Amino acid sequence: MRKVERVATRRTVNRLSSDDRISDIMAAARAAVTEKGYEKVLISDIAERAGVVEGTIYRYFENKRDLLVKVAEAWFGGALSEDSRIDSIDGTMNKLRHLAWRTLSIIRREPVLARFMLMELRPDPSYRGSPFFDLNQRFTSDALRVCKQAIASGEFHDDVSAPMLRDMLFGCIEHRTWAFLRGEGEFSIDEVADGVAKVIYRGMLAAPAAASSADRLDEITGRLEQVTQALLKKT
Amino acid sequence: MRKVERVATRRTVNRLSSDDRISDIMAAARAAVTEKGYEKVLISDIAERAGVVEGTIYRYFENKRDLLVKVAEAWFGGALSEDSRIDSIDGTMNKLRHLAWRTLSIIRREPVLARFMLMELRPDPSYRGSPFFDLNQRFTSDALRVCKQAIASGEFHDDVSAPMLRDMLFGCIEHRTWAFLRGEGEFSIDEVADGVAKVIYRGMLAAPAAASSADRLDEITGRLEQVTQALLKKT
DNA sequence: CGATTTGATAAATGTTACTCATTAGTAAGT
DNA sequence: ACTTACTAATGAGTAACATTTATCAAATCG
Protein backbone atom coordinates (compact mmCIF):
# COMPACT_ATOMS: atom_id res chain seq x y z
CA MET A 1 0.00 0.00 0.00
CA ARG A 2 2.67 2.46 -0.97
CA LYS A 3 1.74 6.06 -1.55
CA VAL A 4 1.25 6.75 -5.25
CA GLU A 5 3.05 9.60 -6.93
CA ARG A 6 1.67 10.61 -10.26
CA VAL A 7 3.16 12.74 -12.96
CA ALA A 8 1.01 15.25 -14.74
CA THR A 9 2.17 14.56 -18.27
CA ARG A 10 -1.06 14.44 -20.19
CA ARG A 11 -1.67 14.72 -23.91
CA THR A 12 -4.91 15.59 -25.62
CA VAL A 13 -7.97 13.59 -24.75
CA ASN A 14 -10.27 11.90 -27.22
CA ARG A 15 -13.83 12.75 -26.42
CA LEU A 16 -16.47 10.82 -28.33
CA SER A 17 -19.95 9.53 -27.66
CA SER A 18 -20.19 6.34 -25.63
CA ASP A 19 -21.71 4.46 -28.53
CA ASP A 20 -18.81 5.25 -30.82
CA ARG A 21 -16.30 4.25 -28.17
CA ILE A 22 -18.04 0.96 -27.57
CA SER A 23 -18.33 0.04 -31.21
CA ASP A 24 -14.70 1.04 -31.81
CA ILE A 25 -13.53 -1.21 -29.02
CA MET A 26 -15.73 -4.10 -30.09
CA ALA A 27 -14.58 -3.86 -33.69
CA ALA A 28 -10.97 -3.83 -32.58
CA ALA A 29 -11.57 -6.75 -30.25
CA ARG A 30 -13.26 -8.74 -32.97
CA ALA A 31 -10.40 -8.18 -35.39
CA ALA A 32 -7.83 -9.04 -32.75
CA VAL A 33 -9.53 -12.17 -31.47
CA THR A 34 -10.14 -13.40 -35.00
CA GLU A 35 -6.41 -13.19 -35.59
CA LYS A 36 -5.11 -14.61 -32.35
CA GLY A 37 -7.81 -16.44 -30.40
CA TYR A 38 -8.93 -15.77 -26.84
CA GLU A 39 -5.83 -16.79 -24.91
CA LYS A 40 -3.33 -15.00 -27.08
CA VAL A 41 -5.10 -11.70 -27.60
CA LEU A 42 -3.94 -8.92 -25.25
CA ILE A 43 -6.01 -6.10 -23.85
CA SER A 44 -3.15 -3.79 -24.72
CA ASP A 45 -3.39 -4.99 -28.31
CA ILE A 46 -7.11 -4.31 -28.49
CA ALA A 47 -6.65 -0.91 -26.89
CA GLU A 48 -4.00 0.08 -29.40
CA ARG A 49 -6.15 -0.96 -32.35
CA ALA A 50 -9.13 0.95 -30.98
CA GLY A 51 -7.00 4.03 -30.39
CA VAL A 52 -7.67 4.12 -26.67
CA VAL A 53 -5.73 3.28 -23.59
CA GLU A 54 -6.27 0.05 -21.63
CA GLY A 55 -8.09 1.66 -18.77
CA THR A 56 -10.75 3.00 -21.12
CA ILE A 57 -11.79 -0.52 -22.03
CA TYR A 58 -12.56 -1.21 -18.40
CA ARG A 59 -14.92 1.73 -18.28
CA TYR A 60 -17.20 -0.01 -20.80
CA PHE A 61 -16.55 -3.69 -20.13
CA GLU A 62 -16.22 -5.64 -16.91
CA ASN A 63 -13.16 -7.56 -18.01
CA LYS A 64 -11.53 -9.28 -20.93
CA ARG A 65 -14.00 -12.14 -21.00
CA ASP A 66 -17.00 -9.84 -20.78
CA LEU A 67 -15.75 -7.86 -23.76
CA LEU A 68 -15.17 -10.91 -25.92
CA VAL A 69 -18.44 -12.52 -24.90
CA LYS A 70 -20.23 -9.43 -26.14
CA VAL A 71 -18.29 -9.55 -29.39
CA ALA A 72 -19.25 -13.19 -29.91
CA GLU A 73 -22.88 -12.53 -29.04
CA ALA A 74 -23.17 -9.69 -31.50
CA TRP A 75 -21.67 -11.76 -34.28
CA PHE A 76 -23.67 -14.92 -33.60
CA GLY A 77 -26.94 -13.11 -33.09
CA GLY A 78 -26.50 -11.33 -36.40
CA ALA A 79 -25.63 -14.51 -38.25
CA LEU A 80 -28.68 -16.29 -36.84
CA SER A 81 -31.18 -13.61 -37.70
CA GLU A 82 -30.18 -13.79 -41.36
CA ASP A 83 -31.59 -17.29 -41.63
CA SER A 84 -34.94 -18.18 -43.11
CA ARG A 85 -37.42 -20.02 -40.95
CA ILE A 86 -37.04 -23.75 -40.78
CA ASP A 87 -40.77 -24.44 -40.81
CA SER A 88 -41.08 -23.38 -44.43
CA ILE A 89 -38.98 -26.35 -45.50
CA ASP A 90 -40.77 -29.51 -46.58
CA GLY A 91 -39.88 -32.94 -45.27
CA THR A 92 -37.83 -34.11 -42.30
CA MET A 93 -34.82 -35.00 -44.39
CA ASN A 94 -34.67 -31.56 -45.98
CA LYS A 95 -35.13 -29.89 -42.61
CA LEU A 96 -32.25 -31.83 -41.09
CA ARG A 97 -30.03 -31.10 -44.04
CA HIS A 98 -30.81 -27.41 -43.87
CA LEU A 99 -30.10 -27.25 -40.14
CA ALA A 100 -26.74 -28.90 -40.64
CA TRP A 101 -25.99 -26.69 -43.57
CA ARG A 102 -26.77 -23.42 -41.85
CA THR A 103 -24.71 -24.33 -38.80
CA LEU A 104 -21.76 -25.26 -40.96
CA SER A 105 -22.09 -22.05 -42.93
CA ILE A 106 -22.06 -19.85 -39.85
CA ILE A 107 -19.14 -21.67 -38.27
CA ARG A 108 -17.19 -21.80 -41.49
CA ARG A 109 -17.46 -18.08 -42.09
CA GLU A 110 -15.80 -17.18 -38.77
CA PRO A 111 -14.18 -20.33 -37.45
CA VAL A 112 -12.03 -18.64 -34.80
CA LEU A 113 -14.96 -16.76 -33.30
CA ALA A 114 -16.99 -19.94 -33.44
CA ARG A 115 -14.27 -21.84 -31.68
CA PHE A 116 -14.06 -19.22 -28.99
CA MET A 117 -17.80 -19.33 -28.51
CA LEU A 118 -18.36 -23.05 -28.58
CA MET A 119 -15.22 -24.21 -26.86
CA GLU A 120 -14.17 -21.44 -24.49
CA LEU A 121 -17.44 -19.81 -23.58
CA ARG A 122 -19.79 -22.75 -23.48
CA PRO A 123 -17.79 -24.71 -20.88
CA ASP A 124 -17.76 -21.72 -18.54
CA PRO A 125 -19.78 -22.09 -15.36
CA SER A 126 -21.34 -18.67 -15.88
CA TYR A 127 -22.45 -19.76 -19.34
CA ARG A 128 -25.91 -20.82 -18.30
CA GLY A 129 -28.08 -17.80 -17.85
CA SER A 130 -25.89 -15.69 -20.10
CA PRO A 131 -27.61 -14.18 -23.15
CA PHE A 132 -25.39 -16.35 -25.27
CA PHE A 133 -26.89 -19.44 -23.72
CA ASP A 134 -30.29 -18.38 -24.99
CA LEU A 135 -28.95 -17.80 -28.47
CA ASN A 136 -27.38 -21.22 -28.61
CA GLN A 137 -30.50 -22.75 -27.15
CA ARG A 138 -32.66 -21.18 -29.83
CA PHE A 139 -30.21 -22.46 -32.37
CA THR A 140 -30.23 -26.09 -31.35
CA SER A 141 -33.85 -26.17 -30.33
CA ASP A 142 -34.90 -26.12 -33.98
CA ALA A 143 -33.16 -29.44 -34.47
CA LEU A 144 -34.69 -30.83 -31.31
CA ARG A 145 -38.17 -29.81 -32.45
CA VAL A 146 -37.79 -31.37 -35.88
CA CYS A 147 -36.65 -34.66 -34.36
CA LYS A 148 -39.38 -34.71 -31.72
CA GLN A 149 -42.00 -34.07 -34.34
CA ALA A 150 -40.74 -36.88 -36.53
CA ILE A 151 -40.77 -39.27 -33.60
CA ALA A 152 -44.23 -38.21 -32.44
CA SER A 153 -45.73 -38.55 -35.88
CA GLY A 154 -44.38 -42.06 -36.21
CA GLU A 155 -42.12 -41.13 -39.11
CA PHE A 156 -39.11 -41.94 -36.91
CA HIS A 157 -38.54 -44.88 -34.59
CA ASP A 158 -38.99 -44.06 -30.93
CA ASP A 159 -36.06 -46.11 -29.69
CA VAL A 160 -33.54 -43.23 -29.83
CA SER A 161 -34.32 -39.96 -28.08
CA ALA A 162 -34.57 -36.61 -29.81
CA PRO A 163 -31.75 -35.04 -27.74
CA MET A 164 -29.48 -37.89 -28.83
CA LEU A 165 -30.23 -37.10 -32.45
CA ARG A 166 -29.62 -33.41 -31.92
CA ASP A 167 -26.26 -34.18 -30.34
CA MET A 168 -25.33 -36.44 -33.21
CA LEU A 169 -26.05 -33.65 -35.65
CA PHE A 170 -24.18 -30.87 -33.87
CA GLY A 171 -21.50 -33.14 -32.48
CA CYS A 172 -20.58 -34.32 -35.94
CA ILE A 173 -20.57 -30.80 -37.33
CA GLU A 174 -18.40 -29.38 -34.58
CA HIS A 175 -16.02 -32.31 -34.48
CA ARG A 176 -15.52 -32.03 -38.22
CA THR A 177 -14.98 -28.27 -38.02
CA TRP A 178 -12.33 -28.46 -35.30
CA ALA A 179 -10.50 -31.11 -37.27
CA PHE A 180 -10.55 -28.72 -40.21
CA LEU A 181 -9.22 -25.88 -38.07
CA ARG A 182 -6.39 -28.13 -36.95
CA GLY A 183 -5.51 -28.51 -40.60
CA GLU A 184 -6.58 -32.13 -40.86
CA GLY A 185 -7.90 -31.95 -44.40
CA GLU A 186 -10.53 -30.01 -46.28
CA PHE A 187 -14.24 -30.74 -46.34
CA SER A 188 -17.26 -29.52 -48.24
CA ILE A 189 -20.16 -28.01 -46.35
CA ASP A 190 -22.70 -29.59 -48.67
CA GLU A 191 -21.16 -33.00 -48.38
CA VAL A 192 -21.06 -32.98 -44.59
CA ALA A 193 -24.57 -31.56 -44.27
CA ASP A 194 -25.96 -34.11 -46.67
CA GLY A 195 -24.06 -37.01 -45.09
CA VAL A 196 -25.03 -36.39 -41.51
CA ALA A 197 -28.66 -35.69 -42.39
CA LYS A 198 -28.82 -38.78 -44.55
CA VAL A 199 -27.46 -41.14 -41.90
CA ILE A 200 -29.74 -39.79 -39.20
CA TYR A 201 -32.79 -39.79 -41.45
CA ARG A 202 -32.27 -43.27 -42.85
CA GLY A 203 -31.24 -44.61 -39.47
CA MET A 204 -34.42 -43.39 -37.82
CA LEU A 205 -37.01 -43.92 -40.54
CA ALA A 206 -39.64 -46.29 -39.24
CA ALA A 207 -39.68 -47.71 -42.77
CA PRO A 208 -43.40 -47.53 -43.47
CA ALA A 209 -42.58 -47.38 -47.16
CA ALA A 210 -40.86 -50.75 -47.05
CA ALA A 211 -43.70 -52.32 -45.07
CA SER A 212 -46.44 -50.86 -47.27
CA SER A 213 -44.48 -51.77 -50.39
CA ALA A 214 -44.41 -55.36 -49.28
CA ASP A 215 -48.11 -55.28 -48.45
CA ARG A 216 -49.02 -53.72 -51.75
CA LEU A 217 -46.81 -56.19 -53.57
CA ASP A 218 -48.61 -59.04 -51.90
CA GLU A 219 -51.92 -57.55 -52.84
CA ILE A 220 -50.93 -56.97 -56.44
CA THR A 221 -49.45 -60.42 -56.70
CA GLY A 222 -52.70 -61.86 -55.42
CA ARG A 223 -54.83 -59.96 -57.88
CA LEU A 224 -52.50 -60.78 -60.71
CA GLU A 225 -52.83 -64.41 -59.84
CA GLN A 226 -56.62 -64.09 -59.96
CA VAL A 227 -56.49 -62.50 -63.39
CA THR A 228 -54.09 -65.12 -64.62
CA GLN A 229 -56.33 -67.91 -63.37
CA ALA A 230 -59.39 -66.31 -64.95
CA LEU A 231 -57.59 -65.95 -68.21
CA LEU A 232 -56.43 -69.55 -68.14
CA LYS A 233 -59.98 -70.76 -67.58
CA LYS A 234 -61.19 -68.97 -70.67
CA THR A 235 -58.69 -70.63 -72.94
CA MET B 1 19.11 -6.37 -15.48
CA ARG B 2 19.72 -5.40 -11.88
CA LYS B 3 22.33 -7.21 -9.85
CA VAL B 4 20.75 -9.90 -7.71
CA GLU B 5 21.39 -10.07 -3.97
CA ARG B 6 20.54 -13.35 -2.37
CA VAL B 7 20.20 -14.32 1.23
CA ALA B 8 21.61 -17.59 2.46
CA THR B 9 18.66 -18.78 4.53
CA ARG B 10 18.44 -22.39 3.55
CA ARG B 11 16.64 -25.30 5.19
CA THR B 12 17.29 -28.97 4.66
CA VAL B 13 17.19 -30.32 1.14
CA ASN B 14 15.13 -33.24 -0.08
CA ARG B 15 17.30 -35.50 -2.12
CA LEU B 16 15.55 -38.32 -3.98
CA SER B 17 16.06 -40.21 -7.23
CA SER B 18 14.92 -38.44 -10.38
CA ASP B 19 12.26 -41.07 -11.04
CA ASP B 20 10.66 -40.58 -7.68
CA ARG B 21 10.69 -36.83 -8.10
CA ILE B 22 9.06 -37.05 -11.50
CA SER B 23 6.34 -39.42 -10.43
CA ASP B 24 5.67 -37.35 -7.30
CA ILE B 25 5.24 -34.24 -9.37
CA MET B 26 3.07 -35.95 -11.97
CA ALA B 27 0.85 -37.49 -9.31
CA ALA B 28 0.44 -34.12 -7.63
CA ALA B 29 -0.27 -32.45 -10.97
CA ARG B 30 -2.85 -35.04 -11.87
CA ALA B 31 -4.66 -34.64 -8.57
CA ALA B 32 -4.56 -30.87 -8.84
CA VAL B 33 -5.71 -30.64 -12.44
CA THR B 34 -8.50 -33.12 -11.79
CA GLU B 35 -9.78 -30.82 -9.09
CA LYS B 36 -9.37 -27.48 -10.80
CA GLY B 37 -8.83 -27.83 -14.54
CA TYR B 38 -5.98 -26.48 -16.60
CA GLU B 39 -6.56 -22.77 -16.30
CA LYS B 40 -7.14 -22.68 -12.58
CA VAL B 41 -4.41 -24.99 -11.40
CA LEU B 42 -1.28 -23.20 -10.13
CA ILE B 43 2.29 -24.37 -10.37
CA SER B 44 2.71 -23.32 -6.76
CA ASP B 45 -0.22 -25.56 -5.86
CA ILE B 46 1.29 -28.55 -7.63
CA ALA B 47 4.66 -27.87 -6.05
CA GLU B 48 3.17 -27.76 -2.58
CA ARG B 49 1.31 -31.03 -3.06
CA ALA B 50 4.43 -32.72 -4.39
CA GLY B 51 6.47 -31.41 -1.48
CA VAL B 52 8.88 -29.51 -3.68
CA VAL B 53 9.44 -25.91 -4.53
CA GLU B 54 8.26 -24.37 -7.82
CA GLY B 55 11.69 -24.18 -9.40
CA THR B 56 12.15 -27.93 -9.02
CA ILE B 57 9.26 -28.58 -11.37
CA TYR B 58 11.07 -26.64 -14.06
CA ARG B 59 14.07 -28.92 -13.72
CA TYR B 60 11.98 -31.85 -14.94
CA PHE B 61 9.39 -30.19 -17.17
CA GLU B 62 9.63 -27.47 -19.77
CA ASN B 63 6.65 -25.53 -18.51
CA LYS B 64 3.16 -25.88 -17.13
CA ARG B 65 1.67 -27.14 -20.37
CA ASP B 66 4.43 -29.67 -20.91
CA LEU B 67 3.87 -31.10 -17.45
CA LEU B 68 0.13 -31.44 -17.90
CA VAL B 69 0.46 -32.85 -21.38
CA LYS B 70 2.64 -35.61 -19.96
CA VAL B 71 0.10 -36.26 -17.22
CA ALA B 72 -2.69 -36.56 -19.77
CA GLU B 73 -0.64 -38.80 -22.02
CA ALA B 74 0.23 -41.18 -19.21
CA TRP B 75 -3.40 -41.42 -18.17
CA PHE B 76 -4.84 -41.86 -21.65
CA GLY B 77 -2.19 -44.34 -22.75
CA GLY B 78 -2.90 -46.46 -19.69
CA ALA B 79 -6.66 -46.35 -20.18
CA LEU B 80 -6.32 -47.39 -23.82
CA SER B 81 -4.06 -50.34 -23.20
CA GLU B 82 -6.60 -51.87 -20.83
CA ASP B 83 -9.06 -52.43 -23.65
CA SER B 84 -9.65 -55.73 -25.38
CA ARG B 85 -9.08 -55.90 -29.11
CA ILE B 86 -11.93 -54.76 -31.26
CA ASP B 87 -11.43 -57.49 -33.86
CA SER B 88 -12.64 -60.17 -31.49
CA ILE B 89 -16.13 -58.68 -31.55
CA ASP B 90 -18.67 -60.08 -34.00
CA GLY B 91 -20.78 -57.93 -36.29
CA THR B 92 -20.50 -54.30 -37.37
CA MET B 93 -23.27 -53.13 -35.05
CA ASN B 94 -21.62 -54.69 -32.02
CA LYS B 95 -18.24 -53.28 -33.00
CA LEU B 96 -19.64 -49.76 -33.30
CA ARG B 97 -21.43 -50.05 -30.00
CA HIS B 98 -18.32 -51.27 -28.26
CA LEU B 99 -16.22 -48.42 -29.69
CA ALA B 100 -18.71 -45.87 -28.48
CA TRP B 101 -18.97 -47.58 -25.13
CA ARG B 102 -15.25 -47.74 -24.45
CA THR B 103 -14.76 -44.08 -25.39
CA LEU B 104 -17.58 -43.01 -23.12
CA SER B 105 -16.19 -45.13 -20.29
CA ILE B 106 -12.72 -43.63 -20.51
CA ILE B 107 -14.01 -40.08 -20.73
CA ARG B 108 -16.55 -40.58 -17.98
CA ARG B 109 -14.02 -41.97 -15.54
CA GLU B 110 -11.84 -38.83 -15.71
CA PRO B 111 -13.92 -36.11 -17.33
CA VAL B 112 -11.69 -33.22 -16.37
CA LEU B 113 -8.57 -34.86 -17.74
CA ALA B 114 -10.49 -35.81 -20.85
CA ARG B 115 -11.71 -32.28 -21.28
CA PHE B 116 -8.22 -30.95 -20.91
CA MET B 117 -6.93 -33.40 -23.48
CA LEU B 118 -9.65 -33.13 -26.08
CA MET B 119 -10.44 -29.46 -25.80
CA GLU B 120 -7.25 -27.75 -24.67
CA LEU B 121 -4.54 -29.95 -26.09
CA ARG B 122 -6.04 -31.07 -29.35
CA PRO B 123 -6.65 -27.55 -30.71
CA ASP B 124 -3.02 -26.61 -30.04
CA PRO B 125 -0.89 -25.99 -33.14
CA SER B 126 1.86 -28.16 -31.71
CA TYR B 127 -0.62 -30.98 -31.27
CA ARG B 128 0.24 -32.74 -34.51
CA GLY B 129 3.44 -34.67 -34.09
CA SER B 130 3.03 -34.87 -30.32
CA PRO B 131 2.89 -38.35 -28.85
CA PHE B 132 -0.65 -37.61 -27.84
CA PHE B 133 -1.62 -37.18 -31.46
CA ASP B 134 -0.56 -40.75 -32.16
CA LEU B 135 -2.54 -42.03 -29.18
CA ASN B 136 -5.67 -40.30 -30.34
CA GLN B 137 -5.08 -41.46 -33.88
CA ARG B 138 -4.79 -45.05 -32.76
CA PHE B 139 -7.96 -44.57 -30.81
CA THR B 140 -10.15 -43.27 -33.60
CA SER B 141 -8.58 -45.37 -36.33
CA ASP B 142 -10.38 -48.44 -35.00
CA ALA B 143 -13.69 -46.81 -35.80
CA LEU B 144 -12.45 -45.74 -39.20
CA ARG B 145 -11.36 -49.27 -40.01
CA VAL B 146 -14.67 -50.82 -38.98
CA CYS B 147 -16.61 -48.36 -41.15
CA LYS B 148 -14.32 -48.79 -44.15
CA GLN B 149 -14.64 -52.54 -43.93
CA ALA B 150 -18.42 -52.38 -43.80
CA ILE B 151 -18.51 -50.12 -46.83
CA ALA B 152 -16.05 -52.22 -48.80
CA SER B 153 -17.92 -55.45 -48.10
CA GLY B 154 -21.18 -53.93 -49.32
CA GLU B 155 -22.80 -54.20 -45.91
CA PHE B 156 -22.98 -50.39 -45.80
CA HIS B 157 -23.98 -47.92 -48.48
CA ASP B 158 -21.07 -46.17 -50.16
CA ASP B 159 -22.73 -42.76 -50.34
CA VAL B 160 -21.33 -41.51 -47.00
CA SER B 161 -17.59 -41.67 -46.36
CA ALA B 162 -16.00 -43.59 -43.51
CA PRO B 163 -14.38 -40.48 -41.96
CA MET B 164 -17.84 -38.86 -41.83
CA LEU B 165 -19.15 -41.82 -39.88
CA ARG B 166 -16.20 -41.76 -37.51
CA ASP B 167 -16.81 -38.08 -36.86
CA MET B 168 -20.49 -38.71 -36.22
CA LEU B 169 -19.60 -41.32 -33.64
CA PHE B 170 -16.98 -39.34 -31.72
CA GLY B 171 -18.65 -36.01 -32.28
CA CYS B 172 -21.84 -37.23 -30.68
CA ILE B 173 -19.99 -38.79 -27.78
CA GLU B 174 -17.92 -35.72 -27.02
CA HIS B 175 -20.77 -33.26 -27.49
CA ARG B 176 -22.89 -35.29 -25.12
CA THR B 177 -20.11 -35.52 -22.56
CA TRP B 178 -19.38 -31.79 -22.50
CA ALA B 179 -23.08 -31.10 -22.09
CA PHE B 180 -23.05 -33.44 -19.12
CA LEU B 181 -20.00 -31.70 -17.63
CA ARG B 182 -21.84 -28.40 -17.98
CA GLY B 183 -24.54 -29.90 -15.81
CA GLU B 184 -27.11 -30.15 -18.60
CA GLY B 185 -28.69 -33.36 -17.46
CA GLU B 186 -27.61 -36.92 -16.80
CA PHE B 187 -27.10 -39.64 -19.34
CA SER B 188 -26.36 -43.33 -19.34
CA ILE B 189 -23.27 -44.64 -21.09
CA ASP B 190 -25.10 -47.70 -22.36
CA GLU B 191 -27.95 -45.68 -23.74
CA VAL B 192 -25.73 -43.25 -25.64
CA ALA B 193 -23.46 -45.99 -26.96
CA ASP B 194 -26.43 -48.02 -28.13
CA GLY B 195 -28.23 -45.04 -29.63
CA VAL B 196 -25.38 -43.67 -31.68
CA ALA B 197 -24.34 -47.11 -32.93
CA LYS B 198 -27.92 -47.95 -33.81
CA VAL B 199 -28.54 -44.81 -35.85
CA ILE B 200 -25.28 -45.14 -37.77
CA TYR B 201 -25.77 -48.84 -38.38
CA ARG B 202 -29.37 -48.62 -39.50
CA GLY B 203 -28.69 -45.49 -41.49
CA MET B 204 -25.92 -47.12 -43.46
CA LEU B 205 -27.27 -50.64 -43.93
CA ALA B 206 -27.59 -51.34 -47.64
CA ALA B 207 -31.17 -52.59 -47.10
CA PRO B 208 -31.33 -55.79 -49.19
CA ALA B 209 -35.09 -56.07 -48.54
CA ALA B 210 -35.79 -52.90 -50.52
CA ALA B 211 -33.71 -54.18 -53.42
CA SER B 212 -35.69 -57.39 -53.57
CA SER B 213 -38.88 -55.31 -53.68
CA ALA B 214 -37.62 -53.79 -56.89
CA ASP B 215 -36.93 -57.24 -58.25
CA ARG B 216 -40.42 -58.39 -57.42
CA LEU B 217 -41.89 -55.29 -59.04
CA ASP B 218 -39.98 -56.03 -62.21
CA GLU B 219 -41.20 -59.55 -62.17
CA ILE B 220 -44.81 -58.55 -61.59
CA THR B 221 -44.69 -55.87 -64.24
CA GLY B 222 -43.38 -58.44 -66.67
CA ARG B 223 -46.13 -60.89 -65.93
CA LEU B 224 -48.77 -58.19 -66.07
CA GLU B 225 -47.54 -57.30 -69.52
CA GLN B 226 -47.88 -60.92 -70.60
CA VAL B 227 -51.42 -61.10 -69.29
CA THR B 228 -52.35 -57.83 -70.95
CA GLN B 229 -50.97 -58.98 -74.27
CA ALA B 230 -52.80 -62.27 -73.97
CA LEU B 231 -56.03 -60.47 -73.17
CA LEU B 232 -55.66 -58.08 -76.11
CA LYS B 233 -55.13 -60.96 -78.53
CA LYS B 234 -58.39 -62.58 -77.43
CA THR B 235 -60.54 -59.54 -78.03
C1' DC C 1 38.92 -36.19 3.16
C1' DG C 2 38.81 -32.53 -0.38
C1' DA C 3 37.18 -31.58 -5.09
C1' DT C 4 33.57 -31.79 -8.25
C1' DT C 5 29.18 -32.62 -9.83
C1' DT C 6 24.25 -32.63 -9.15
C1' DG C 7 20.02 -30.75 -8.27
C1' DA C 8 17.04 -28.33 -4.80
C1' DT C 9 16.15 -23.75 -3.17
C1' DA C 10 14.33 -19.07 -2.63
C1' DA C 11 14.36 -14.93 -4.51
C1' DA C 12 14.15 -12.20 -8.75
C1' DT C 13 12.07 -11.15 -13.16
C1' DG C 14 8.67 -10.76 -16.88
C1' DT C 15 4.11 -10.68 -18.51
C1' DT C 16 -0.66 -9.58 -18.17
C1' DA C 17 -5.09 -8.42 -16.56
C1' DC C 18 -6.94 -5.03 -13.93
C1' DT C 19 -7.31 -0.62 -10.53
C1' DC C 20 -7.31 4.05 -9.26
C1' DA C 21 -5.82 8.79 -8.31
C1' DT C 22 -5.71 12.46 -11.32
C1' DT C 23 -6.91 15.55 -14.92
C1' DA C 24 -9.04 17.13 -19.63
C1' DG C 25 -13.17 18.29 -21.37
C1' DT C 26 -18.25 19.44 -20.84
C1' DA C 27 -22.45 21.08 -19.08
C1' DA C 28 -25.13 23.67 -15.68
C1' DG C 29 -26.04 27.34 -12.74
C1' DT C 30 -25.66 32.19 -11.68
C1' DA D 1 -18.46 35.11 -18.74
C1' DC D 2 -17.12 32.67 -14.76
C1' DT D 3 -17.32 29.41 -11.30
C1' DT D 4 -18.76 24.78 -10.04
C1' DA D 5 -20.01 20.11 -10.52
C1' DC D 6 -19.75 16.23 -13.29
C1' DT D 7 -18.10 12.74 -16.69
C1' DA D 8 -14.84 10.27 -19.15
C1' DA D 9 -10.04 9.32 -20.41
C1' DT D 10 -5.53 8.61 -18.88
C1' DG D 11 -1.38 5.95 -17.64
C1' DA D 12 1.23 4.85 -13.69
C1' DG D 13 0.66 1.48 -10.50
C1' DT D 14 -0.73 -3.30 -8.34
C1' DA D 15 -1.52 -8.19 -8.17
C1' DA D 16 -1.22 -12.77 -9.71
C1' DC D 17 1.02 -15.76 -12.09
C1' DA D 18 4.65 -18.51 -14.75
C1' DT D 19 9.35 -18.87 -15.46
C1' DT D 20 14.58 -17.95 -14.66
C1' DT D 21 18.70 -17.84 -12.03
C1' DA D 22 22.37 -17.22 -8.54
C1' DT D 23 23.40 -19.82 -4.72
C1' DC D 24 24.27 -23.57 -1.82
C1' DA D 25 23.45 -28.48 0.46
C1' DA D 26 24.12 -33.07 -0.42
C1' DA D 27 25.97 -36.85 -3.04
C1' DT D 28 29.65 -38.80 -5.54
C1' DC D 29 34.24 -39.66 -6.72
C1' DG D 30 39.33 -39.72 -6.77
Coordinates of C-alpha atoms (C1' of nucleotides) in Angstrom, one line a residue, chain A residues 38-40 115 120 182, chain B residues 25-26 29-30 33 37-43 46 57-58 60-74 113 115-128 130-133, chain D residues 17-20:
Chain A
Y38 CA -8.9 -15.8 -26.8
E39 CA -5.8 -16.8 -24.9
K40 CA -3.3 -15.0 -27.1
R115 CA -14.3 -21.8 -31.7
E120 CA -14.2 -21.4 -24.5
R182 CA -6.4 -28.1 -36.9
Chain B
I25 CA 5.2 -34.2 -9.4
M26 CA 3.1 -36.0 -12.0
A29 CA -0.3 -32.5 -11.0
R30 CA -2.8 -35.0 -11.9
V33 CA -5.7 -30.6 -12.4
G37 CA -8.8 -27.8 -14.5
Y38 CA -6.0 -26.5 -16.6
E39 CA -6.6 -22.8 -16.3
K40 CA -7.1 -22.7 -12.6
V41 CA -4.4 -25.0 -11.4
L42 CA -1.3 -23.2 -10.1
I43 CA 2.3 -24.4 -10.4
I46 CA 1.3 -28.5 -7.6
I57 CA 9.3 -28.6 -11.4
Y58 CA 11.1 -26.6 -14.1
Y60 CA 12.0 -31.9 -14.9
F61 CA 9.4 -30.2 -17.2
E62 CA 9.6 -27.5 -19.8
N63 CA 6.7 -25.5 -18.5
K64 CA 3.2 -25.9 -17.1
R65 CA 1.7 -27.1 -20.4
D66 CA 4.4 -29.7 -20.9
L67 CA 3.9 -31.1 -17.4
L68 CA 0.1 -31.4 -17.9
V69 CA 0.5 -32.9 -21.4
K70 CA 2.6 -35.6 -20.0
V71 CA 0.1 -36.3 -17.2
A72 CA -2.7 -36.6 -19.8
E73 CA -0.6 -38.8 -22.0
A74 CA 0.2 -41.2 -19.2
L113 CA -8.6 -34.9 -17.7
R115 CA -11.7 -32.3 -21.3
F116 CA -8.2 -30.9 -20.9
M117 CA -6.9 -33.4 -23.5
L118 CA -9.6 -33.1 -26.1
M119 CA -10.4 -29.5 -25.8
E120 CA -7.2 -27.7 -24.7
L121 CA -4.5 -29.9 -26.1
R122 CA -6.0 -31.1 -29.4
P123 CA -6.7 -27.6 -30.7
D124 CA -3.0 -26.6 -30.0
P125 CA -0.9 -26.0 -33.1
S126 CA 1.9 -28.2 -31.7
Y127 CA -0.6 -31.0 -31.3
R128 CA 0.2 -32.7 -34.5
S130 CA 3.0 -34.9 -30.3
P131 CA 2.9 -38.4 -28.8
F132 CA -0.7 -37.6 -27.8
F133 CA -1.6 -37.2 -31.5
Chain D
dC17 C1' 1.0 -15.8 -12.1
dA18 C1' 4.7 -18.5 -14.8
dT19 C1' 9.3 -18.9 -15.5
dT20 C1' 14.6 -18.0 -14.7

